[in-house]
Tab-separated table of C-alpha atoms and ligand atoms in Angstrom:
chain	number	residue	atom	x	y	z
A	1	MET	CA	0.000	0.000	0.000
A	2	SER	CA	1.587	3.239	-1.133
A	3	PHE	CA	1.561	6.678	0.435
A	4	ALA	CA	-0.629	7.875	-2.441
A	5	GLN	CA	-3.266	5.224	-1.712
A	6	ASP	CA	-3.342	6.029	1.992
A	7	ALA	CA	-3.464	9.738	1.215
A	8	ARG	CA	-6.512	9.055	-0.996
A	9	ILE	CA	-8.205	7.269	1.912
A	10	VAL	CA	-7.474	10.176	4.234
A	11	SER	CA	-8.687	12.696	1.692
A	12	ARG	CA	-11.906	10.727	1.013
A	13	GLU	CA	-12.703	10.308	4.704
A	14	LEU	CA	-11.961	13.949	5.494
A	15	GLY	CA	-14.206	15.025	2.613
A	16	ARG	CA	-17.033	12.921	4.042
A	17	TYR	CA	-16.353	14.298	7.519
A	18	TYR	CA	-16.386	17.862	6.229
A	19	ARG	CA	-19.727	17.430	4.428
A	20	GLN	CA	-21.333	15.811	7.487
A	21	SER	CA	-20.020	18.568	9.722
A	22	VAL	CA	-21.081	21.505	7.574
A	23	ARG	CA	-24.572	20.019	7.199
A	24	GLY	CA	-24.797	19.596	10.963
A	25	ALA	CA	-25.551	15.919	10.392
A	26	ARG	CA	-23.537	14.826	13.455
A	27	PRO	CA	-23.190	16.322	16.957
A	28	VAL	CA	-20.824	19.265	17.029
A	29	ILE	CA	-19.204	17.761	20.117
A	30	ARG	CA	-19.212	14.273	21.561
A	31	GLN	CA	-17.162	13.359	24.584
A	32	PRO	CA	-17.122	9.631	25.254
A	33	PRO	CA	-15.158	8.527	28.328
A	34	ILE	CA	-11.471	8.306	27.552
A	35	GLU	CA	-11.280	4.568	28.387
A	36	GLU	CA	-14.024	3.915	25.833
A	37	LEU	CA	-11.992	5.754	23.197
A	38	VAL	CA	-8.735	4.011	24.025
A	39	ASP	CA	-10.563	0.683	23.601
A	40	GLY	CA	-12.820	1.714	20.724
A	41	LEU	CA	-9.967	3.057	18.646
A	42	GLU	CA	-8.134	-0.231	19.266
A	43	LEU	CA	-5.037	1.691	20.210
A	44	ARG	CA	-3.256	-1.176	21.969
A	45	LYS	CA	-3.964	-3.635	19.180
A	46	LEU	CA	-2.814	-1.224	16.496
A	47	ALA	CA	0.299	-0.291	18.430
A	48	THR	CA	1.191	-3.955	18.873
A	49	GLU	CA	0.391	-5.169	15.383
A	50	GLY	CA	1.326	-2.140	13.298
A	51	GLY	CA	0.246	-2.086	9.646
A	52	MET	CA	-2.406	0.625	9.937
A	53	ARG	CA	-2.991	1.067	6.238
A	54	GLY	CA	-5.791	0.458	3.748
A	55	LYS	CA	-8.928	-0.944	5.391
A	56	LYS	CA	-7.402	-0.718	8.869
A	57	LEU	CA	-6.681	2.946	8.263
A	58	THR	CA	-10.219	3.577	7.029
A	59	ARG	CA	-11.729	1.914	10.098
A	60	PHE	CA	-9.476	3.781	12.459
A	61	LEU	CA	-10.059	7.114	10.757
A	62	ARG	CA	-13.851	6.778	10.801
A	63	ARG	CA	-13.797	6.002	14.501
A	64	TYR	CA	-11.335	8.791	15.166
A	65	LEU	CA	-13.310	11.391	13.237
A	66	ASP	CA	-16.489	10.303	14.961
A	67	SER	CA	-15.100	11.472	18.301
A	68	THR	CA	-13.626	14.752	17.186
A	69	THR	CA	-15.021	18.145	18.053
A	70	ARG	CA	-16.353	19.344	14.719
A	71	LEU	CA	-15.085	22.843	14.082
A	72	HIS	CA	-16.678	22.877	10.625
A	73	HIS	CA	-20.124	22.383	12.185
A	74	PRO	CA	-22.118	25.647	12.040
A	75	ALA	CA	-22.970	25.213	15.735
A	76	TYR	CA	-19.274	25.301	16.654
A	77	LEU	CA	-19.232	28.615	18.527
A	78	ALA	CA	-16.812	27.946	21.339
A	79	HIS	CA	-13.161	28.903	21.122
A	80	GLN	CA	-11.006	31.273	19.097
A	81	VAL	CA	-9.500	28.407	17.163
A	82	ALA	CA	-9.629	28.780	13.395
A	83	VAL	CA	-12.001	26.681	11.365
A	84	PRO	CA	-9.122	25.842	9.081
A	85	HIS	CA	-9.249	26.608	5.408
A	86	PRO	CA	-8.607	23.353	3.474
A	87	ALA	CA	-5.577	24.951	1.819
A	88	GLY	CA	-4.042	25.492	5.262
A	89	ALA	CA	-4.803	21.897	6.247
A	90	LEU	CA	-2.999	20.645	3.137
A	91	ALA	CA	-0.106	22.929	3.999
A	92	SER	CA	0.105	21.247	7.433
A	93	MET	CA	0.356	17.922	5.658
A	94	ILE	CA	3.094	19.179	3.340
A	95	ASP	CA	4.988	20.525	6.329
A	96	GLY	CA	4.547	17.270	8.226
A	97	PHE	CA	5.739	15.265	5.249
A	98	THR	CA	8.801	17.363	4.464
A	99	ASN	CA	9.447	18.021	8.178
A	100	ASN	CA	11.803	20.882	7.450
A	101	ALA	CA	12.779	22.134	10.893
A	102	MET	CA	13.584	25.506	9.436
A	103	ALA	CA	14.864	27.543	12.402
A	104	ILE	CA	18.197	27.341	10.606
A	105	TYR	CA	18.027	28.154	6.917
A	106	GLU	CA	19.824	25.013	5.767
A	107	MET	CA	17.052	22.890	7.328
A	108	GLY	CA	14.321	24.419	5.176
A	109	PRO	CA	15.125	27.183	2.707
A	110	ALA	CA	11.631	27.295	1.157
A	111	ALA	CA	9.932	27.303	4.567
A	112	ALA	CA	12.312	30.020	5.822
A	113	ALA	CA	11.614	32.132	2.733
A	114	ILE	CA	7.886	31.811	3.385
A	115	GLU	CA	8.323	32.768	7.038
A	116	PHE	CA	10.384	35.757	5.964
A	117	PHE	CA	7.656	36.775	3.500
A	118	VAL	CA	4.801	36.231	5.983
A	119	ILE	CA	6.565	38.262	8.687
A	120	ASN	CA	7.137	41.109	6.236
A	121	TRP	CA	3.540	40.945	5.023
A	122	MET	CA	2.346	41.258	8.611
A	123	LEU	CA	4.839	44.028	9.421
A	124	GLU	CA	3.406	46.040	6.546
A	125	LYS	CA	-0.137	45.449	7.799
A	126	VAL	CA	0.903	46.812	11.206
A	127	GLY	CA	2.418	49.830	9.464
A	128	TRP	CA	6.074	49.000	10.108
A	129	VAL	CA	9.055	48.876	7.778
A	130	PRO	CA	9.503	45.334	6.454
A	131	ALA	CA	12.951	43.761	6.587
A	132	PRO	CA	15.098	44.074	3.490
A	133	SER	CA	16.523	41.019	1.773
A	134	PRO	CA	17.829	38.619	4.473
A	135	ARG	CA	21.406	39.101	3.334
A	136	GLN	CA	21.247	42.843	3.959
A	137	LEU	CA	19.690	42.534	7.385
A	138	ALA	CA	22.568	44.021	9.315
A	139	GLU	CA	22.776	47.019	7.018
A	140	GLY	CA	20.669	50.075	6.350
A	141	PRO	CA	18.151	51.957	8.491
A	142	ALA	CA	16.108	50.370	11.254
A	143	HIS	CA	13.340	48.102	10.104
A	144	GLY	CA	10.864	45.698	11.644
A	145	GLY	CA	11.391	42.033	12.276
A	146	GLY	CA	9.678	38.969	13.600
A	147	VAL	CA	9.478	35.254	14.000
A	148	LEU	CA	6.723	32.655	13.911
A	149	THR	CA	6.181	30.655	17.087
A	150	HIS	CA	4.016	27.769	18.173
A	151	GLY	CA	1.232	29.863	19.633
A	152	GLY	CA	0.348	33.174	21.198
A	153	SER	CA	1.432	32.198	24.710
A	154	LEU	CA	4.980	31.536	23.598
A	155	ALA	CA	4.810	34.656	21.447
A	156	ASN	CA	3.819	36.850	24.410
A	157	LEU	CA	6.769	35.442	26.353
A	158	THR	CA	9.095	36.146	23.421
A	159	ALA	CA	7.928	39.749	23.053
A	160	LEU	CA	8.243	40.400	26.788
A	161	LEU	CA	11.765	38.951	26.778
A	162	ALA	CA	12.634	41.396	23.993
A	163	ALA	CA	11.136	44.229	26.059
A	164	ARG	CA	13.102	43.292	29.160
A	165	GLY	CA	16.223	42.821	27.057
A	166	ARG	CA	15.965	46.412	25.861
A	167	LEU	CA	15.765	47.801	29.395
A	168	VAL	CA	18.109	45.343	31.108
A	169	PRO	CA	20.319	43.674	28.483
A	170	GLU	CA	22.548	42.145	31.146
A	171	THR	CA	19.713	39.942	32.495
A	172	TRP	CA	21.015	36.785	30.786
A	173	ASN	CA	24.272	37.178	32.720
A	174	ASP	CA	23.110	38.639	36.000
A	175	GLY	CA	19.666	37.051	36.338
A	176	ALA	CA	16.303	38.801	36.563
A	177	PRO	CA	16.358	42.128	38.441
A	178	ALA	CA	13.933	42.302	41.354
A	179	ASP	CA	12.732	45.847	40.672
A	180	LEU	CA	10.971	45.411	37.311
A	181	ALA	CA	7.262	46.001	36.777
A	182	LEU	CA	4.911	44.826	34.068
A	183	LEU	CA	1.762	46.880	33.446
A	184	ALA	CA	-1.313	45.138	32.069
A	185	PRO	CA	-5.108	45.333	32.308
A	186	ALA	CA	-6.905	42.584	34.239
A	187	GLU	CA	-8.537	41.578	30.943
A	188	SER	CA	-5.184	40.389	29.582
A	189	HIS	CA	-4.813	36.781	28.536
A	190	TYR	CA	-3.422	34.607	31.327
A	191	SER	CA	-0.348	33.856	29.240
A	192	VAL	CA	0.909	37.390	30.021
A	193	ALA	CA	1.007	36.747	33.784
A	194	ARG	CA	2.420	33.288	33.101
A	195	ALA	CA	5.188	34.777	30.937
A	196	ALA	CA	6.038	37.218	33.733
A	197	GLY	CA	6.248	34.305	36.161
A	198	ILE	CA	8.513	32.361	33.808
A	199	MET	CA	10.690	35.461	33.600
A	200	GLY	CA	11.135	35.337	37.357
A	201	MET	CA	8.624	38.032	38.293
A	202	GLY	CA	6.104	37.546	41.063
A	203	ARG	CA	2.472	38.598	40.882
A	204	ARG	CA	3.272	41.721	42.891
A	205	ALA	CA	5.379	42.936	39.965
A	206	ILE	CA	2.292	43.067	37.713
A	207	TYR	CA	0.408	46.353	37.967
A	208	GLU	CA	-3.214	46.283	36.869
A	209	LEU	CA	-4.114	49.168	34.590
A	210	PRO	CA	-7.223	51.270	35.232
A	211	VAL	CA	-10.054	50.278	32.896
A	212	ASP	CA	-13.498	51.611	32.017
A	213	ALA	CA	-16.771	49.785	32.700
A	214	ALA	CA	-16.203	47.673	29.604
A	215	GLY	CA	-12.686	46.636	30.699
A	216	ARG	CA	-10.724	48.867	28.281
A	217	ILE	CA	-7.619	50.757	29.405
A	218	VAL	CA	-8.308	54.372	30.418
A	219	PRO	CA	-5.292	56.224	28.943
A	220	ASP	CA	-5.883	59.374	31.021
A	221	ARG	CA	-5.266	57.382	34.184
A	222	LEU	CA	-2.031	55.711	33.085
A	223	GLY	CA	-0.029	58.475	34.758
A	224	GLU	CA	-1.302	57.293	38.151
A	225	VAL	CA	0.067	53.816	37.518
A	226	PHE	CA	3.457	55.020	36.292
A	227	GLN	CA	3.682	57.117	39.466
A	228	ARG	CA	2.727	54.179	41.692
A	229	VAL	CA	5.349	51.978	40.039
A	230	LYS	CA	7.929	54.697	40.609
A	231	ASP	CA	6.864	55.202	44.235
A	232	ASP	CA	7.294	51.470	44.779
A	233	GLY	CA	10.875	51.771	43.538
A	234	ARG	CA	10.263	49.724	40.411
A	235	ARG	CA	11.109	50.171	36.730
A	236	PRO	CA	8.322	49.450	34.212
A	237	PHE	CA	9.770	47.382	31.377
A	238	ALA	CA	6.576	46.873	29.355
A	239	LEU	CA	2.920	47.759	29.170
A	240	VAL	CA	0.507	45.290	27.584
A	241	ALA	CA	-2.595	46.393	25.678
A	242	ASN	CA	-5.246	44.107	24.218
A	243	ALA	CA	-6.337	44.084	20.609
A	244	CYS	CA	-8.659	42.523	21.353
A	245	SER	CA	-9.356	41.103	24.809
A	246	THR	CA	-10.002	37.396	25.104
A	247	ALA	CA	-13.218	37.357	27.108
A	248	VAL	CA	-15.353	39.947	25.321
A	249	GLY	CA	-13.245	40.937	22.324
A	250	LEU	CA	-12.772	44.674	22.997
A	251	TYR	CA	-9.879	46.752	21.655
A	252	ASP	CA	-7.876	49.020	23.956
A	253	PRO	CA	-7.387	52.613	22.674
A	254	LEU	CA	-3.923	51.973	21.250
A	255	GLN	CA	-3.211	55.483	19.989
A	256	GLU	CA	-3.575	57.126	23.396
A	257	VAL	CA	-1.946	54.247	25.253
A	258	ALA	CA	1.026	54.372	22.867
A	259	GLN	CA	1.445	58.109	23.415
A	260	ALA	CA	1.525	57.609	27.186
A	261	CYS	CA	4.093	54.818	26.803
A	262	ARG	CA	6.285	56.978	24.578
A	263	GLN	CA	6.272	59.794	27.123
A	264	GLN	CA	7.514	57.341	29.749
A	265	ALA	CA	9.853	55.485	27.348
A	266	VAL	CA	8.031	52.260	28.223
A	267	TRP	CA	7.804	49.392	25.738
A	268	LEU	CA	4.243	48.930	24.446
A	269	HIS	CA	3.322	45.343	23.673
A	270	VAL	CA	0.053	44.825	21.815
A	271	ASP	CA	-1.474	41.407	22.330
A	272	GLY	CA	-3.280	41.074	19.020
A	273	ALA	CA	-3.305	37.275	19.150
A	274	HIS	CA	-6.967	37.305	18.232
A	275	GLY	CA	-7.847	40.756	16.993
A	276	ALA	CA	-4.844	41.764	14.875
A	277	GLY	CA	-6.584	39.889	12.082
A	278	ALA	CA	-8.744	43.004	11.620
A	279	LEU	CA	-5.667	44.666	10.090
A	280	VAL	CA	-6.364	42.855	6.815
A	281	SER	CA	-9.609	44.769	6.384
A	282	PRO	CA	-9.422	48.410	5.271
A	283	ARG	CA	-12.868	48.796	6.883
A	284	LEU	CA	-11.888	47.326	10.275
A	285	ARG	CA	-8.238	48.247	10.712
A	286	GLY	CA	-9.249	51.514	12.422
A	287	LEU	CA	-10.001	49.383	15.496
A	288	LEU	CA	-6.232	49.126	15.884
A	289	SER	CA	-5.477	52.741	15.128
A	290	GLY	CA	-2.126	53.651	16.696
A	291	ILE	CA	-0.728	50.117	16.566
A	292	ALA	CA	2.276	51.316	14.547
A	293	LEU	CA	3.394	53.267	17.635
A	294	ALA	CA	3.810	50.041	19.603
A	295	ASP	CA	7.111	48.212	20.065
A	296	SER	CA	5.841	44.658	19.644
A	297	VAL	CA	2.728	42.901	18.441
A	298	VAL	CA	1.589	39.300	18.681
A	299	TRP	CA	-0.722	38.007	15.930
A	300	ASP	CA	-2.124	34.470	15.755
A	301	ALA	CA	-2.797	33.289	12.226
A	302	HIS	CA	-4.460	30.203	13.732
A	303	LYS	CA	-7.247	32.344	15.114
A	304	LEU	CA	-8.819	34.860	12.705
A	305	MET	CA	-6.636	34.020	9.685
A	306	ARG	CA	-8.053	30.511	9.218
A	307	ALA	CA	-4.651	28.822	9.480
A	308	PRO	CA	-4.545	25.456	11.237
A	309	THR	CA	-3.006	25.304	14.691
A	310	LEU	CA	-0.411	26.696	15.323
A	311	CYS	CA	1.015	29.762	13.621
A	312	THR	CA	1.723	32.945	15.591
A	313	ALA	CA	3.820	35.945	14.633
A	314	VAL	CA	5.894	37.925	17.133
A	315	LEU	CA	6.492	41.260	15.405
A	316	VAL	CA	8.752	44.084	16.554
A	317	ARG	CA	9.093	47.602	15.199
A	318	ASP	CA	12.876	47.413	15.502
A	319	ALA	CA	14.316	44.038	14.481
A	320	ARG	CA	17.383	44.610	16.646
A	321	THR	CA	15.319	44.294	19.822
A	322	LEU	CA	14.258	40.768	18.899
A	323	ASP	CA	17.753	39.835	17.750
A	324	ALA	CA	19.010	40.846	21.201
A	325	ALA	CA	16.284	38.986	23.112
A	326	PHE	CA	18.187	35.695	23.342
A	327	GLN	CA	21.879	35.353	23.947
A	328	GLN	CA	22.612	31.625	24.151
A	329	GLU	CA	24.982	29.863	21.789
A	330	ALA	CA	25.070	26.286	20.523
A	331	SER	CA	28.251	25.362	18.752
A	332	TYR	CA	26.627	22.777	16.507
A	333	LEU	CA	24.126	25.324	15.188
A	334	PHE	CA	25.639	28.766	15.506
A	335	HIS	CA	28.884	29.039	13.577
A	336	ASP	CA	30.303	30.615	10.468
A	337	LYS	CA	28.787	29.128	7.352
A	338	GLU	CA	27.749	29.917	3.818
A	339	GLN	CA	24.533	31.770	4.510
A	340	PRO	CA	22.372	32.438	1.493
A	341	GLY	CA	19.314	32.906	3.711
A	342	PHE	CA	18.295	33.732	7.267
A	343	ASP	CA	18.327	31.760	10.542
A	344	PHE	CA	15.292	32.450	12.720
A	345	ILE	CA	16.744	30.414	15.594
A	346	HIS	CA	18.293	33.480	17.239
A	347	ARG	CA	14.842	34.996	17.719
A	348	THR	CA	12.975	32.167	19.351
A	349	VAL	CA	12.704	29.971	22.435
A	350	GLU	CA	12.385	26.997	20.115
A	351	CYS	CA	15.205	25.050	18.521
A	352	THR	CA	13.368	22.591	16.275
A	353	LYS	CA	10.654	24.682	14.677
A	354	ALA	CA	7.998	23.633	12.156
A	355	GLY	CA	7.567	25.458	8.863
A	356	LEU	CA	4.629	27.366	10.317
A	357	GLY	CA	4.494	30.050	7.659
A	358	LEU	CA	3.181	27.654	5.029
A	359	ARG	CA	0.013	27.033	7.067
A	360	PHE	CA	-0.935	30.660	6.842
A	361	PHE	CA	0.585	31.436	3.474
A	362	ALA	CA	-1.470	28.667	1.820
A	363	VAL	CA	-4.676	30.271	3.155
A	364	LEU	CA	-3.572	33.703	2.017
A	365	ALA	CA	-2.694	32.369	-1.419
A	366	ALA	CA	-6.044	30.569	-1.671
A	367	LEU	CA	-8.271	33.433	-0.535
A	368	GLY	CA	-6.123	36.410	-1.407
A	369	GLU	CA	-5.995	39.411	0.897
A	370	ARG	CA	-9.453	40.513	-0.177
A	371	GLY	CA	-10.942	37.076	0.499
A	372	LEU	CA	-9.420	37.027	3.962
A	373	ALA	CA	-10.746	40.523	4.660
A	374	ASP	CA	-14.221	39.451	3.492
A	375	TYR	CA	-14.140	36.567	5.958
A	376	VAL	CA	-13.116	38.767	8.904
A	377	GLU	CA	-15.689	41.429	8.019
A	378	ARG	CA	-18.431	38.801	7.741
A	379	GLN	CA	-17.630	37.292	11.147
A	380	PHE	CA	-17.502	40.712	12.854
A	381	ALA	CA	-20.804	41.709	11.220
A	382	LEU	CA	-22.421	38.441	12.302
A	383	ALA	CA	-21.413	39.091	15.922
A	384	ALA	CA	-22.970	42.561	15.710
A	385	GLU	CA	-26.204	41.151	14.280
A	386	ALA	CA	-26.337	38.416	16.926
A	387	TYR	CA	-25.817	41.082	19.592
A	388	ARG	CA	-28.833	43.048	18.353
A	389	TYR	CA	-30.923	39.898	18.147
A	390	ILE	CA	-30.031	38.495	21.577
A	391	SER	CA	-30.292	41.891	23.308
A	392	ALA	CA	-33.865	42.143	22.046
A	393	GLN	CA	-34.841	38.754	23.506
A	394	PRO	CA	-36.762	38.935	26.805
A	395	GLY	CA	-34.779	37.286	29.596
A	396	PHE	CA	-31.417	37.642	27.834
A	397	GLU	CA	-28.681	40.252	28.112
A	398	CYS	CA	-25.296	40.817	26.489
A	399	ALA	CA	-22.136	41.898	28.306
A	400	VAL	CA	-21.059	44.583	25.826
A	401	GLU	CA	-21.674	45.515	22.221
A	402	PRO	CA	-19.040	43.493	20.362
A	403	GLN	CA	-16.237	45.108	18.401
A	404	ALA	CA	-14.891	41.845	17.046
A	405	ASN	CA	-16.405	38.392	16.506
A	406	ILE	CA	-16.765	37.522	20.196
A	407	LEU	CA	-20.107	37.885	21.943
A	408	CYS	CA	-20.892	37.263	25.630
A	409	PHE	CA	-24.484	36.898	26.735
A	410	ARG	CA	-26.459	35.343	29.565
A	411	THR	CA	-29.903	34.559	30.805
A	412	ALA	CA	-31.396	36.205	33.888
A	413	GLY	CA	-30.439	33.129	35.947
A	414	SER	CA	-27.474	32.568	38.243
A	415	ASP	CA	-23.873	31.978	37.209
A	416	ALA	CA	-24.420	28.290	37.899
A	417	GLU	CA	-27.310	28.343	35.446
A	418	GLN	CA	-25.087	29.642	32.636
A	419	LEU	CA	-22.747	26.711	33.208
A	420	ALA	CA	-25.702	24.331	33.361
A	421	ILE	CA	-26.954	25.670	30.023
A	422	ARG	CA	-23.584	25.106	28.408
A	423	ASN	CA	-23.351	21.610	29.861
A	424	ALA	CA	-26.815	20.744	28.598
A	425	LEU	CA	-26.077	21.992	25.071
A	426	ILE	CA	-22.799	20.119	24.999
A	427	SER	CA	-24.290	16.883	26.218
A	428	ARG	CA	-26.946	17.137	23.517
A	429	GLY	CA	-24.193	17.811	21.020
A	430	SER	CA	-26.379	20.537	19.585
A	431	PHE	CA	-24.227	23.635	20.283
A	432	TYR	CA	-20.740	24.131	21.551
A	433	LEU	CA	-20.233	27.443	23.406
A	434	SER	CA	-17.602	28.560	25.870
A	435	THR	CA	-18.164	30.768	28.914
A	436	ALA	CA	-16.250	33.664	30.393
A	437	GLU	CA	-16.312	35.614	33.602
A	438	TRP	CA	-16.703	39.304	33.023
A	439	ASN	CA	-17.232	42.024	35.643
A	440	GLY	CA	-17.710	39.308	38.255
A	441	ARG	CA	-20.472	37.439	36.401
A	442	ARG	CA	-20.420	34.297	34.276
A	443	TYR	CA	-21.502	34.699	30.636
A	444	LEU	CA	-22.087	32.308	27.792
A	445	ARG	CA	-19.581	33.150	25.100
A	446	ILE	CA	-19.677	32.813	21.332
A	447	SER	CA	-16.636	33.110	19.074
A	448	PHE	CA	-17.892	33.460	15.525
A	449	MET	CA	-15.065	31.600	13.792
A	450	ASN	CA	-17.103	29.494	11.422
A	451	PRO	CA	-17.871	30.844	7.939
A	452	SER	CA	-20.912	28.567	7.753
A	453	THR	CA	-22.555	29.853	10.942
A	454	THR	CA	-25.546	32.100	10.244
A	455	MET	CA	-28.281	33.843	12.230
A	456	ARG	CA	-30.302	30.646	11.798
A	457	GLU	CA	-28.038	28.893	14.285
A	458	ILE	CA	-28.247	31.844	16.680
A	459	ALA	CA	-32.049	31.831	16.619
A	460	ALA	CA	-32.034	28.050	17.175
A	461	LEU	CA	-29.552	28.446	20.034
A	462	ILE	CA	-31.710	30.984	21.856
A	463	GLN	CA	-34.749	28.785	21.377
A	464	GLN	CA	-32.926	25.763	22.788
A	465	ILE	CA	-31.793	27.780	25.806
A	466	ARG	CA	-35.370	28.910	26.405
A	467	ASP	CA	-36.500	25.330	26.227
A	468	LEU	CA	-34.000	24.323	28.869
A	469	GLY	CA	-35.115	26.251	31.891
A	470	PRO	CA	-37.282	28.656	33.820
A	471	ALA	CA	-34.909	31.599	34.061
A	472	THR	CA	-35.867	32.871	30.636
A	473	GLY	CA	-39.569	32.711	31.430
A	474	GLN	CA	-40.077	29.700	29.198
A	475	PRO	CA	-41.139	26.102	29.959
A	476	PRO	CA	-39.516	24.652	33.106
A	477	ALA	CA	-36.570	22.284	32.862
A	478	GLY	CA	-37.545	18.715	32.193
A	479	GLN	CA	-40.614	19.746	30.186
A	480	PRO	CA	-39.354	20.600	26.759
A	481	PRO	CA	-41.881	21.724	24.204
A	482	ALA	CA	-43.048	19.239	21.617
A	483	GLY	CA	-40.325	18.059	19.293
A	484	GLN	CA	-37.450	19.028	21.601
A	485	PRO	CA	-35.526	16.399	23.558
A	486	PRO	CA	-34.764	17.111	27.205
A	487	ALA	CA	-31.281	18.359	28.030
A	488	GLY	CA	-28.721	15.617	28.131
A	489	GLN	CA	-30.373	13.517	25.452
A	490	PRO	CA	-29.359	13.607	21.823
A	491	PRO	CA	-31.932	15.337	19.655
A	492	ALA	CA	-33.572	13.462	16.835
A	493	GLY	CA	-32.489	14.556	13.391
A	494	GLN	CA	-30.070	17.374	12.806
A	495	PRO	CA	-28.620	18.878	15.929
A	496	GLY	CA	-28.249	22.569	16.320
A	497	VAL	CA	-29.874	23.726	13.160
B	501	LIG	C1	-5.513	37.848	23.588
B	501	LIG	C2	-4.861	36.488	23.594
B	501	LIG	N1	-3.545	36.382	23.775
B	501	LIG	C3	-2.911	35.200	23.797
B	501	LIG	C4	-3.623	34.033	23.621
B	501	LIG	C5	-2.884	32.720	23.665
B	501	LIG	O1	-2.708	32.256	22.367
B	501	LIG	P1	-2.432	30.705	22.078
B	501	LIG	O2	-3.699	30.007	22.411
B	501	LIG	O3	-2.100	30.677	20.632
B	501	LIG	O4	-1.294	30.278	22.953
B	501	LIG	C6	-5.000	34.086	23.432
B	501	LIG	C7	-5.769	32.839	23.269
B	501	LIG	O5	-6.949	32.809	23.246
B	501	LIG	C8	-5.637	35.342	23.403
B	501	LIG	O6	-6.947	35.468	23.229
């Protein structure tokens, strides 16, 4: 059995899976107990016998796909993980097959060239000067730079290391100074606090920024925080702003925040893991107005850019700051050599690094910039329409008017009820939502990632929630209206739509 034959099996089964998912013909989520899966997938038998090809491969794949969470299902509304464009999925396969660990140029020239191109493309979208040809990197005026990492969490750590390196370049020799401060709003992604911890900073070194009722930074009050940091005898090495925030998807006012940072000579890091994708749209990029004044930006292509997991860019306005972020040497990798390209290894925590750029580039090349912008605009518009619809429903409220494609809403019931609603929908397999805590209350949370989700699913979702319980003024739990199964039981026919 050849690779080509097995690849045909995989392609046929994935095609079938995709059609089922998009039609909503299977539950969006199904979570059998793990022991049942280990047995059902015959993992021990396959591992012992080997030979998973042909019919064995088909059987395994069908069982495997049957217990996946179906991101292509229009009722997939949970997390900010891209519903991958098929071109990106094929790119992942090409990368897996060639396995060019391209952190050093000689281990993947084509992949390194794509990463170089993708970074420059993103730098231009931010409004920064792209890097010249790799062989002229050390010459000429300052320009931007970047690297692709395996995810936004690692990217935030990388950017903050670059920020600290600018203020205290001797850290790698002397260890982390005890008097540094990191400034960030409470709405920041947890990976920011985690990065600070990894960098040797305790929680007390993180200063929460003043925010408005919606959780956005209030630039006029930044002076108070800078003063407090100073009074505490600390040096601020970076300020983090969200574009957009994880829980409710709001953008901080970057222009004003950047001006305040410049006055204090503090590094501004923009966490655009989710929301930097709006930069591709001429209509939406105003949400990030002022981003070019930042020092670093993180941008996940595996969120709004429809690239498969993972592909994140760490971008810096001045490439030298990222080049100085790491100072370790490895004699088997770093030495004089014929260098017709560019080694990214100096800019990243990682040593072996996948050819991540292809995952995003393939999507970009399939859709074109305009196609990608259309997708982002559609998802943002859908969130706005869902907000208007849900806000008008008796017994429902939304946290804030969305700016991006994230919408938080809740019923009039308790926090526990919101979790119970999510659990019931998940156990039916009819809708898959996440939840988030915002302003001390638990909300149901939708990320509109799926290009096949429409207002039809949103109307069906609200109806199903009504049918679940008394808090919305609808039939009590356990007495669903005709045609609806009780919570926890799979619905007849098509779930979710
Ligand atoms: C604003 C923000 N930053 C960082 C991250 C972490 O990114 P990743 O999941 O790629 O590690 C997320 C993830 O949701 C995010 O929303």
